[in-house]
Short mmCIF file of C-alpha atoms in Angstrom, two decimals:
data_model
loop_
_atom_site.label_atom_id
_atom_site.label_comp_id
_atom_site.label_asym_id
_atom_site.label_seq_id
_atom_site.Cartn_x
_atom_site.Cartn_y
_atom_site.Cartn_z
CA UNK A 1 79.32 202.55 62.01
CA UNK A 2 82.91 203.48 61.39
CA UNK A 3 83.87 202.46 64.88
CA UNK A 4 82.20 199.11 64.38
CA UNK A 5 84.20 198.51 61.20
CA UNK A 6 87.54 199.18 62.81
CA UNK A 7 86.50 196.90 65.64
CA UNK A 8 85.97 194.06 63.20
CA UNK A 9 89.29 194.77 61.54
CA UNK A 10 91.07 194.68 64.88
CA UNK A 11 89.37 191.39 65.62
CA UNK A 12 90.47 190.00 62.28
CA UNK A 13 93.99 191.24 62.84
CA UNK A 14 94.08 189.57 66.24
CA UNK A 15 92.80 186.37 64.68
CA UNK A 16 95.44 186.50 61.98
CA UNK A 17 98.36 187.32 64.22
CA UNK A 18 97.62 184.71 66.86
CA UNK A 19 96.31 182.06 64.43
CA UNK A 20 93.05 181.70 66.29
CA UNK A 21 91.46 179.66 63.53
CA UNK A 22 94.37 177.27 63.29
CA UNK A 23 94.37 176.74 67.05
CA UNK A 24 90.64 176.12 66.99
CA UNK A 25 91.20 173.48 64.32
CA UNK A 26 93.83 171.82 66.45
CA UNK A 27 91.48 171.80 69.44
CA UNK A 28 88.77 170.13 67.37
CA UNK A 29 91.04 167.33 66.20
CA UNK A 30 92.47 166.94 69.69
CA UNK A 31 88.95 166.40 70.99
CA UNK A 32 88.36 163.72 68.40
CA UNK A 33 91.61 162.01 69.34
CA UNK A 34 90.09 161.02 72.68
CA UNK A 35 86.55 160.42 71.50
CA UNK A 36 85.14 156.93 71.24
CA UNK A 37 86.01 155.15 68.03
CA UNK A 38 83.32 154.23 65.53
CA UNK A 39 85.33 151.29 64.24
CA UNK A 40 83.44 148.00 64.38
CA UNK A 41 86.03 145.28 64.84
CA UNK A 42 83.74 143.00 62.91
CA UNK A 43 84.96 139.50 62.39
CA UNK A 44 87.38 139.45 65.29
CA UNK A 45 85.61 140.87 68.26
CA UNK A 46 82.33 142.53 67.44
CA UNK A 47 79.32 142.00 65.25
CA UNK A 48 76.34 144.10 64.25
CA UNK A 49 72.95 142.57 65.05
CA UNK A 50 70.35 144.07 62.68
CA UNK A 51 66.93 145.32 63.67
CA UNK A 52 63.87 143.06 63.46
CA UNK A 53 62.84 144.65 60.19
CA UNK A 54 66.06 143.46 58.52
CA UNK A 55 65.63 141.29 55.43
CA UNK A 56 68.30 138.63 55.48
CA UNK A 57 68.31 134.90 54.97
CA UNK A 58 64.86 133.31 54.77
CA UNK A 59 63.55 131.23 57.59
CA UNK A 60 60.62 128.80 57.65
CA UNK A 61 58.69 128.89 60.88
CA UNK A 62 56.80 126.33 62.92
CA UNK A 63 53.84 126.95 65.13
CA UNK A 64 53.80 126.47 68.88
CA UNK A 65 53.22 122.73 68.64
CA UNK A 66 56.20 122.44 66.35
CA UNK A 67 54.19 121.87 63.21
CA UNK A 68 55.36 123.37 59.95
CA UNK A 69 53.37 126.45 59.07
CA UNK A 70 54.08 126.15 55.37
CA UNK A 71 51.13 124.71 53.48
CA UNK A 72 52.85 124.55 50.10
CA UNK A 73 50.54 127.09 48.50
CA UNK A 74 53.33 128.30 46.18
CA UNK A 75 52.28 131.95 46.60
CA UNK A 76 55.82 132.87 47.55
CA UNK A 77 57.15 131.28 44.37
CA UNK A 78 54.52 133.08 42.30
CA UNK A 79 55.17 136.46 43.90
CA UNK A 80 58.92 136.19 43.53
CA UNK A 81 60.17 138.76 40.97
CA UNK A 82 63.31 136.75 40.21
CA UNK A 83 61.78 133.26 40.25
CA UNK A 84 64.28 132.04 42.77
CA UNK A 85 61.88 130.03 44.97
CA UNK A 86 60.85 126.53 44.03
CA UNK A 87 58.04 124.83 45.95
CA UNK A 88 56.81 121.27 45.39
CA UNK A 89 53.62 120.66 47.36
CA UNK A 90 52.63 117.23 48.61
CA UNK A 91 49.86 115.56 50.55
CA UNK A 92 50.77 114.58 54.05
CA UNK A 93 48.72 112.58 56.54
CA UNK A 94 51.38 112.28 59.27
CA UNK A 95 50.51 115.69 60.70
CA UNK A 96 53.88 117.34 60.45
CA UNK A 97 52.23 120.44 58.95
CA UNK A 98 49.25 122.44 60.13
CA UNK A 99 47.18 121.14 57.21
CA UNK A 100 47.28 117.98 55.11
CA UNK A 101 49.13 119.82 52.44
CA UNK A 102 52.83 120.52 53.04
CA UNK A 103 55.83 121.46 50.95
CA UNK A 104 57.74 118.37 49.96
CA UNK A 105 60.52 120.56 48.68
CA UNK A 106 61.09 124.25 49.36
CA UNK A 107 64.24 125.57 47.78
CA UNK A 108 65.65 129.02 47.26
CA UNK A 109 68.50 130.17 45.09
CA UNK A 110 70.16 133.00 46.99
CA UNK A 111 72.21 134.01 43.97
CA UNK A 112 69.05 135.21 42.30
CA UNK A 113 67.23 136.40 45.40
CA UNK A 114 67.24 140.15 45.88
CA UNK A 115 65.75 140.08 49.37
CA UNK A 116 62.74 142.19 48.41
CA UNK A 117 60.48 140.43 50.93
CA UNK A 118 57.55 139.90 48.56
CA UNK A 119 57.46 136.20 49.45
CA UNK A 120 57.16 137.11 53.10
CA UNK A 121 54.26 139.44 52.33
CA UNK A 122 52.53 136.86 50.15
CA UNK A 123 52.70 134.05 52.68
CA UNK A 124 49.17 133.44 54.08
CA UNK A 125 50.29 131.47 57.14
CA UNK A 126 53.28 133.56 58.15
CA UNK A 127 55.44 130.54 57.62
CA UNK A 128 58.07 132.43 55.66
CA UNK A 129 60.02 135.24 57.18
CA UNK A 130 63.19 137.02 56.11
CA UNK A 131 65.56 136.59 59.03
CA UNK A 132 68.58 138.41 60.31
CA UNK A 133 71.40 136.23 59.06
CA UNK A 134 73.56 138.16 56.61
CA UNK A 135 76.81 136.24 56.33
CA UNK A 136 75.88 134.42 53.14
CA UNK A 137 79.23 134.01 51.40
CA UNK A 138 80.09 130.55 50.18
CA UNK A 139 82.92 128.85 48.33
CA UNK A 140 80.72 127.35 45.61
CA UNK A 141 77.51 128.03 43.70
CA UNK A 142 75.95 125.03 45.42
CA UNK A 143 76.44 126.76 48.75
CA UNK A 144 73.94 129.39 47.69
CA UNK A 145 71.07 126.90 47.37
CA UNK A 146 69.13 126.53 50.59
CA UNK A 147 66.67 123.70 51.17
CA UNK A 148 63.69 123.41 53.44
CA UNK A 149 65.54 121.48 56.12
CA UNK A 150 68.21 124.17 56.43
CA UNK A 151 65.65 126.94 56.58
CA UNK A 152 63.47 125.19 59.14
CA UNK A 153 66.30 125.15 61.64
CA UNK A 154 66.07 128.14 64.00
CA UNK A 155 68.45 131.00 63.25
CA UNK A 156 71.24 132.05 65.53
CA UNK A 157 69.57 135.25 66.63
CA UNK A 158 66.25 134.63 68.43
CA UNK A 159 63.18 136.16 66.78
CA UNK A 160 62.25 138.20 69.83
CA UNK A 161 65.73 139.72 70.19
CA UNK A 162 65.42 143.46 69.66
CA UNK A 163 68.54 144.01 67.55
CA UNK A 164 70.14 147.24 66.43
CA UNK A 165 73.16 146.70 68.67
CA UNK A 166 76.78 145.69 68.44
CA UNK A 167 77.51 142.51 70.34
CA UNK A 168 80.64 140.69 71.23
CA UNK A 169 81.54 138.03 68.71
CA UNK A 170 84.20 135.48 68.03
CA UNK A 171 85.65 134.54 64.67
CA UNK A 172 85.55 130.80 64.11
CA UNK A 173 87.58 129.23 61.33
CA UNK A 174 87.76 125.69 60.20
CA UNK A 175 88.48 124.01 56.91
CA UNK A 176 85.15 124.47 55.18
CA UNK A 177 83.53 127.25 57.12
CA UNK A 178 84.26 130.69 58.47
CA UNK A 179 81.69 131.91 60.92
CA UNK A 180 81.26 134.73 63.37
CA UNK A 181 79.55 133.53 66.52
CA UNK A 182 77.77 136.35 68.34
CA UNK A 183 77.50 136.53 72.11
CA UNK A 184 74.21 138.34 72.65
CA UNK A 185 74.77 138.97 76.34
CA UNK A 186 77.46 141.61 75.82
CA UNK A 187 75.93 144.53 73.97
CA UNK A 188 77.23 147.95 73.15
CA UNK A 189 76.32 151.03 71.20
CA UNK A 190 78.93 153.54 70.19
CA UNK A 191 76.51 156.37 69.56
CA UNK B 1 138.89 150.44 91.09
CA UNK B 2 141.51 151.96 88.87
CA UNK B 3 142.34 155.44 87.80
CA UNK B 4 142.33 156.39 84.16
CA UNK B 5 144.83 159.22 84.62
CA UNK B 6 147.55 156.86 85.77
CA UNK B 7 147.11 154.58 82.81
CA UNK B 8 149.18 154.46 79.72
CA UNK B 9 148.32 157.57 77.61
CA UNK B 10 148.24 155.44 74.47
CA UNK B 11 145.66 153.17 76.03
CA UNK B 12 143.62 156.15 77.14
CA UNK B 13 143.55 157.47 73.60
CA UNK B 14 142.44 154.12 72.22
CA UNK B 15 139.69 154.00 74.81
CA UNK B 16 138.57 157.49 73.87
CA UNK B 17 138.37 156.54 70.21
CA UNK B 18 136.50 153.36 71.10
CA UNK B 19 134.07 155.38 73.19
CA UNK B 20 133.35 157.67 70.25
CA UNK B 21 132.85 154.67 67.97
CA UNK B 22 130.42 153.14 70.45
CA UNK B 23 128.51 156.42 70.66
CA UNK B 24 128.32 156.69 66.88
CA UNK B 25 127.05 153.13 66.57
CA UNK B 26 124.47 153.59 69.32
CA UNK B 27 123.16 156.86 67.88
CA UNK B 28 122.99 155.44 64.34
CA UNK B 29 121.20 152.34 65.53
CA UNK B 30 118.67 154.39 67.44
CA UNK B 31 118.11 156.58 64.39
CA UNK B 32 117.72 153.55 62.13
CA UNK B 33 115.16 152.09 64.49
CA UNK B 34 113.27 155.37 64.89
CA UNK B 35 110.85 154.95 61.96
CA UNK B 36 109.41 151.84 63.60
CA UNK B 37 107.84 153.59 66.59
CA UNK B 38 107.25 156.75 64.58
CA UNK B 39 105.21 155.09 61.82
CA UNK B 40 103.21 153.31 64.47
CA UNK B 41 102.66 156.58 66.34
CA UNK B 42 101.75 158.42 63.14
CA UNK B 43 99.18 155.82 62.16
CA UNK B 44 97.71 155.68 65.63
CA UNK B 45 97.48 159.48 65.82
CA UNK B 46 95.89 159.55 62.37
CA UNK B 47 93.45 156.83 63.35
CA UNK B 48 92.34 158.40 66.58
CA UNK B 49 91.98 161.86 65.09
CA UNK B 50 89.77 160.36 62.39
CA UNK B 51 87.77 158.46 65.05
CA UNK B 52 89.25 155.17 63.88
CA UNK B 53 91.51 152.81 65.74
CA UNK B 54 94.56 152.71 63.50
CA UNK B 55 96.47 149.45 63.11
CA UNK B 56 94.93 146.89 65.43
CA UNK B 57 95.30 143.37 64.08
CA UNK B 58 99.05 142.70 64.14
CA UNK B 59 99.85 142.02 67.73
CA UNK B 60 98.14 143.66 70.70
CA UNK B 61 96.83 147.05 69.56
CA UNK B 62 98.71 146.58 66.29
CA UNK B 63 102.07 147.02 67.96
CA UNK B 64 103.79 144.71 65.47
CA UNK B 65 102.53 146.62 62.44
CA UNK B 66 105.84 148.49 61.82
CA UNK B 67 107.70 145.17 61.76
CA UNK B 68 105.19 143.77 59.29
CA UNK B 69 105.70 146.87 57.14
CA UNK B 70 109.45 146.50 57.39
CA UNK B 71 109.34 142.87 56.27
CA UNK B 72 107.03 143.79 53.43
CA UNK B 73 109.33 146.59 52.24
CA UNK B 74 112.37 144.31 52.40
CA UNK B 75 110.81 141.65 50.21
CA UNK B 76 109.31 143.96 47.64
CA UNK B 77 110.83 144.19 44.21
CA UNK B 78 113.33 146.98 43.77
CA UNK B 79 112.08 148.57 40.57
CA UNK B 80 114.24 150.93 38.53
CA UNK B 81 112.32 152.59 35.69
CA UNK B 82 113.64 151.73 32.22
CA UNK B 83 114.47 155.30 31.20
CA UNK B 84 115.70 156.44 34.59
CA UNK B 85 119.20 157.68 35.20
CA UNK B 86 120.15 154.41 36.89
CA UNK B 87 123.18 155.48 38.86
CA UNK B 88 121.60 158.68 40.20
CA UNK B 89 118.36 156.86 40.87
CA UNK B 90 120.14 154.34 43.05
CA UNK B 91 122.36 156.82 44.86
CA UNK B 92 119.69 159.47 45.56
CA UNK B 93 118.09 157.85 48.63
CA UNK B 94 121.53 157.50 50.18
CA UNK B 95 122.35 161.13 49.45
CA UNK B 96 119.13 162.08 51.18
CA UNK B 97 119.73 159.77 54.11
CA UNK B 98 123.36 160.40 55.04
CA UNK B 99 123.10 164.13 55.93
CA UNK B 100 120.17 163.67 58.29
CA UNK B 101 122.23 161.10 60.17
CA UNK B 102 125.35 163.27 60.06
CA UNK B 103 123.47 166.04 61.83
CA UNK B 104 123.41 163.97 65.01
CA UNK B 105 127.19 164.12 65.32
CA UNK B 106 126.81 167.38 67.16
CA UNK B 107 123.43 167.10 68.81
CA UNK B 108 123.65 166.81 72.60
CA UNK B 109 121.08 164.58 74.28
CA UNK B 110 121.64 165.32 77.93
CA UNK B 111 124.05 166.23 80.69
CA UNK B 112 127.24 164.23 80.86
CA UNK B 113 127.03 161.26 83.17
CA UNK B 114 129.77 159.79 85.30
CA UNK B 115 130.17 156.05 85.23
CA UNK B 116 130.64 154.78 88.76
CA UNK B 117 133.78 152.80 89.82
CA UNK B 118 136.04 154.11 87.05
CA UNK B 119 135.18 157.80 87.49
CA UNK B 120 134.95 158.30 83.76
CA UNK B 121 132.75 161.12 82.64
CA UNK B 122 130.78 160.33 79.51
CA UNK B 123 129.30 163.18 77.54
CA UNK B 124 125.94 162.66 75.90
CA UNK B 125 127.04 163.96 72.53
CA UNK B 126 129.41 162.69 69.90
CA UNK B 127 131.23 165.98 69.54
CA UNK B 128 130.72 169.48 70.86
CA UNK B 129 131.50 171.62 67.84
CA UNK B 130 131.94 175.31 68.44
CA UNK B 131 129.88 175.92 65.28
CA UNK B 132 127.29 173.27 66.11
CA UNK B 133 124.16 175.09 65.01
CA UNK B 134 125.80 176.20 61.78
CA UNK B 135 126.88 172.63 61.06
CA UNK B 136 123.40 171.27 61.74
CA UNK B 137 121.70 173.76 59.43
CA UNK B 138 124.28 173.33 56.68
CA UNK B 139 124.32 169.52 56.71
CA UNK B 140 120.55 169.22 57.02
CA UNK B 141 120.26 171.41 53.94
CA UNK B 142 122.32 168.96 51.87
CA UNK B 143 119.62 166.34 52.33
CA UNK B 144 117.45 168.08 49.78
CA UNK B 145 119.93 167.08 47.04
CA UNK B 146 118.78 163.51 47.47
CA UNK B 147 115.20 164.56 46.92
CA UNK B 148 116.01 166.71 43.89
CA UNK B 149 118.24 164.05 42.31
CA UNK B 150 115.73 161.33 43.10
CA UNK B 151 113.02 163.33 41.40
CA UNK B 152 115.25 164.13 38.45
CA UNK B 153 116.60 160.61 37.96
CA UNK B 154 113.16 159.02 38.01
CA UNK B 155 112.42 160.41 34.53
CA UNK B 156 108.85 161.05 35.57
CA UNK B 157 107.14 164.41 35.41
CA UNK B 158 105.53 164.03 38.82
CA UNK B 159 108.74 163.06 40.52
CA UNK B 160 110.57 165.91 38.78
CA UNK B 161 107.97 168.42 39.94
CA UNK B 162 108.27 167.05 43.44
CA UNK B 163 112.01 167.55 43.36
CA UNK B 164 111.74 171.06 41.93
CA UNK B 165 109.20 172.10 44.50
CA UNK B 166 111.36 170.69 47.23
CA UNK B 167 114.36 172.72 46.12
CA UNK B 168 112.36 175.94 45.83
CA UNK B 169 110.84 175.31 49.24
CA UNK B 170 114.20 174.57 50.78
CA UNK B 171 115.74 177.78 49.43
CA UNK B 172 112.83 179.89 50.68
CA UNK B 173 112.55 178.42 54.12
CA UNK B 174 116.18 177.68 54.96
CA UNK B 175 116.70 181.46 55.16
CA UNK B 176 113.89 182.06 57.63
CA UNK B 177 114.94 179.01 59.63
CA UNK B 178 118.52 180.17 59.92
CA UNK B 179 117.55 183.74 60.78
CA UNK B 180 115.23 182.44 63.47
CA UNK B 181 118.22 180.62 64.97
CA UNK B 182 120.33 183.80 64.90
CA UNK B 183 118.22 185.35 67.66
CA UNK B 184 118.97 182.40 69.91
CA UNK B 185 122.66 182.55 69.06
CA UNK B 186 122.72 186.25 69.98
CA UNK B 187 121.12 185.52 73.33
CA UNK B 188 123.49 182.73 74.29
CA UNK B 189 126.62 184.21 72.67
CA UNK B 190 127.61 180.86 71.25
CA UNK B 191 127.10 178.68 68.21
CA UNK B 192 127.70 175.50 70.15
CA UNK B 193 124.52 173.58 70.87
CA UNK B 194 125.80 172.54 74.29
CA UNK B 195 126.45 176.14 75.27
CA UNK B 196 123.08 177.22 73.92
CA UNK B 197 121.37 174.65 76.13
CA UNK B 198 123.51 175.57 79.13
CA UNK B 199 122.62 179.24 78.74
CA UNK B 200 118.95 178.28 79.12
CA UNK B 201 119.33 176.40 82.40
CA UNK B 202 117.14 177.21 85.39
CA UNK B 203 114.05 177.82 83.33
CA UNK B 204 115.49 180.68 81.32
CA UNK B 205 114.17 179.01 78.20
CA UNK B 206 114.54 180.91 74.97
CA UNK B 207 110.87 180.50 74.13
CA UNK B 208 110.22 183.19 76.76
CA UNK B 209 112.64 185.64 75.12
CA UNK B 210 112.19 184.61 71.49
CA UNK B 211 108.52 183.70 70.96
CA UNK B 212 108.52 185.16 67.46
CA UNK B 213 111.76 183.40 66.68
CA UNK B 214 110.32 180.11 67.85
CA UNK B 215 107.20 180.66 65.82
CA UNK B 216 109.20 181.32 62.65
CA UNK B 217 111.44 178.36 63.42
CA UNK B 218 108.44 176.06 63.83
CA UNK B 219 106.75 177.06 60.58
CA UNK B 220 109.98 177.05 58.57
CA UNK B 221 110.87 173.74 60.19
CA UNK B 222 107.62 172.14 59.13
CA UNK B 223 108.24 173.41 55.61
CA UNK B 224 111.82 172.15 55.75
CA UNK B 225 110.80 168.57 56.61
CA UNK B 226 108.03 168.58 53.98
CA UNK B 227 105.12 167.90 56.23
CA UNK B 228 101.54 169.05 55.91
CA UNK B 229 100.56 171.88 55.59
CA UNK B 230 103.74 172.36 53.53
CA UNK B 231 104.24 168.95 51.97
CA UNK B 232 104.39 170.24 48.40
CA UNK B 233 107.12 167.81 47.24
CA UNK B 234 104.89 164.80 47.86
CA UNK B 235 101.53 166.36 47.30
CA UNK B 236 99.31 163.31 46.71
CA UNK B 237 96.54 165.32 45.17
CA UNK B 238 98.52 166.77 42.30
CA UNK B 239 101.76 164.80 42.07
CA UNK B 240 100.85 161.20 42.81
CA UNK B 241 103.54 160.68 45.41
CA UNK B 242 105.95 163.45 44.43
CA UNK B 243 109.68 162.84 44.34
CA UNK B 244 109.46 159.20 45.45
CA UNK B 245 106.71 158.28 42.98
CA UNK B 246 108.96 155.83 41.14
CA UNK B 247 110.67 154.37 44.17
CA UNK B 248 109.78 151.06 45.73
CA UNK B 249 111.02 148.64 48.36
CA UNK B 250 114.06 149.61 50.43
CA UNK B 251 114.92 152.71 48.42
CA UNK B 252 111.51 154.06 49.26
CA UNK B 253 112.10 153.01 52.85
CA UNK B 254 115.29 155.08 52.86
CA UNK B 255 113.29 158.15 51.83
CA UNK B 256 110.77 157.43 54.57
CA UNK B 257 113.61 157.02 57.04
CA UNK B 258 115.03 160.35 55.89
CA UNK B 259 111.73 162.06 56.43
CA UNK B 260 111.21 160.67 59.89
CA UNK B 261 114.74 161.39 61.02
CA UNK B 262 114.44 164.92 59.61
CA UNK B 263 111.27 165.36 61.63
CA UNK B 264 113.12 164.23 64.74
CA UNK B 265 115.96 166.61 63.87
CA UNK B 266 113.66 169.61 63.68
CA UNK B 267 111.96 168.58 66.92
CA UNK B 268 115.34 168.14 68.57
CA UNK B 269 116.53 171.51 67.35
CA UNK B 270 113.36 173.20 68.56
CA UNK B 271 113.87 171.64 71.98
CA UNK B 272 117.56 172.51 72.12
CA UNK B 273 117.20 176.08 70.89
CA UNK B 274 113.94 177.17 72.48
CA UNK B 275 112.85 174.72 75.16
CA UNK B 276 115.96 174.40 77.25
CA UNK B 277 117.12 171.01 76.00
CA UNK B 278 117.33 168.64 78.94
CA UNK B 279 116.41 171.30 81.47
CA UNK B 280 113.41 170.32 83.55
CA UNK B 281 112.15 169.51 87.04
CA UNK B 282 114.76 167.48 88.86
CA UNK B 283 112.82 164.31 89.61
CA UNK B 284 113.63 162.81 86.24
CA UNK B 285 117.04 162.64 84.59
CA UNK B 286 117.77 165.26 81.95
CA UNK B 287 117.71 162.87 79.02
CA UNK B 288 114.17 161.79 79.89
CA UNK B 289 113.00 165.39 79.80
CA UNK B 290 114.76 165.79 76.51
CA UNK B 291 112.98 162.77 75.02
CA UNK B 292 109.61 163.88 76.41
CA UNK B 293 109.98 167.31 74.80
CA UNK B 294 111.08 165.86 71.48
CA UNK B 295 108.16 163.41 71.43
CA UNK B 296 105.79 166.27 72.24
CA UNK B 297 107.07 168.14 69.19
CA UNK B 298 106.76 165.07 66.99
CA UNK B 299 103.20 164.69 68.23
CA UNK B 300 102.55 168.33 67.37
CA UNK B 301 103.76 167.75 63.80
CA UNK B 302 101.57 164.65 63.43
CA UNK B 303 98.62 166.39 65.02
CA UNK B 304 98.97 169.31 62.59
CA UNK B 305 99.28 166.91 59.69
CA UNK B 306 95.85 165.45 60.29
CA UNK B 307 94.27 168.80 61.04
CA UNK B 308 95.27 171.17 58.28
CA UNK B 309 94.79 171.12 54.53
CA UNK B 310 97.76 171.71 52.25
CA UNK B 311 98.82 175.19 51.16
CA UNK B 312 98.95 176.09 47.51
CA UNK B 313 102.47 176.46 46.16
CA UNK B 314 102.25 180.21 45.53
CA UNK B 315 100.85 180.68 49.03
CA UNK B 316 103.79 178.72 50.34
CA UNK B 317 106.23 181.04 48.56
CA UNK B 318 104.32 184.12 49.75
CA UNK B 319 104.48 182.98 53.35
CA UNK B 320 108.17 182.21 53.07
CA UNK B 321 109.42 185.34 51.36
CA UNK B 322 106.90 188.02 52.27
CA UNK B 323 106.09 187.14 55.87
CA UNK B 324 108.60 184.84 57.52
CA UNK B 325 111.79 186.37 56.08
CA UNK B 326 110.99 190.04 56.98
CA UNK B 327 109.65 188.91 60.33
CA UNK B 328 112.80 186.98 61.13
CA UNK B 329 114.99 189.95 60.12
CA UNK B 330 112.87 192.19 62.32
CA UNK B 331 113.24 189.69 65.13
CA UNK B 332 117.02 189.83 64.83
CA UNK B 333 116.96 193.63 64.79
CA UNK B 334 114.81 193.88 67.91
CA UNK B 335 116.80 191.21 69.71
CA UNK B 336 119.99 193.10 68.91
CA UNK B 337 118.56 196.40 70.14
CA UNK B 338 117.34 194.84 73.37
CA UNK B 339 120.67 193.16 74.04
CA UNK B 340 122.55 196.44 73.56
#
């Protein structure tokens, strides 16, 4: 027992005299110096593509024949906790929807929306889906109102793209818009 | 081709003076430009240790970042606090800056080179004082006046505390630093830095004979240049920014310059005293080896800065007076006994 104690003391003395702990600390930081960075060079060179489950900007879908899936049932508007969705149903005989009832107007106020996804859950035809677009900043309040036509257009990231990766991107700037265009072919994960 | 010896002695003297002037200008310019690469290096080292990238957006790999910083500092408002001691406040950065530059009057950078065609030998130092090491330690110590006066003149409690801590630290660690140098001086039998380096040629580096001395020198040196883990005078956690809390724009830049040049000074001294100066394998010229060693030391200081936490002030004093000072005295004693 006594021998053991003196052993420990000798060890501690050795550690103190030769600064073993300090050297170990230096080795740790030196290792990190040459490890891969976790920095995401976001607007300039890289962009994060979220997983499929991500709840971003809403998108209105069409079926395989290109007909609007939305039947203007207003369930999304009713289920919305913040009352940010406005649907005006209308009768339509031209066959642009899957039924003779379509949404004449479908508007969402993103300032009020909290991206809870209740509308998506309420939708009976799977017309409404929360997509993966998350760059929603705008220069005016008006820019936060999205209409049916805007939402019907397909989003930049395809629906079947797996996501959860960092892709190469390019920052595009012009007078009224700043956008980050992703290039889905070059993917990387830092972890 | 002409021979200098046959020329008019008056002309030779003028040329000599001109040569010294040129050397002074070149050395000062290099020292003035030093913070640019050093801030970049420091930020890159910090970034990579913290698994970041460091500056990246100004120029390729952020290489223009120091210039951006310089421009920013130049155009910032030069604020003098209303209740500050105006004259002292303005003069303090200069008091801090001048000594660290003056140190380089006696620092040798490499072996003397001979210029071809005119057979003129040019020494790589401004002057070879026979008390070089003493001069360096004495002049470098004056620099702390700038810090103390800057802290005092700011009329701010944080700045004042920074200045006070700096003076206490300087007094405690200057002793150990000087005593650590004494061992080297005993080995080389000279106070001249050139002679000290020459005595270490052919791989007889002092680090092999004076490991304890080097160790004391390194720790006291880090304390002397106020870097983590001994950066009490500018302890962000407790003092805001310490002695330069009230400074802005170019006056702040002068303090930064002082700190970086002081760091280079300590690295240079460590190389000259313990690592054989420009001694190294022959395939590169001596001055390149010298620069490589100095940069390695600077990297060590930066590396330590982003590895260690800061010591408490009483711990700092304990280390200085109770460990380093007796150890350095013991080192001198043993060195003396071995030499006899």
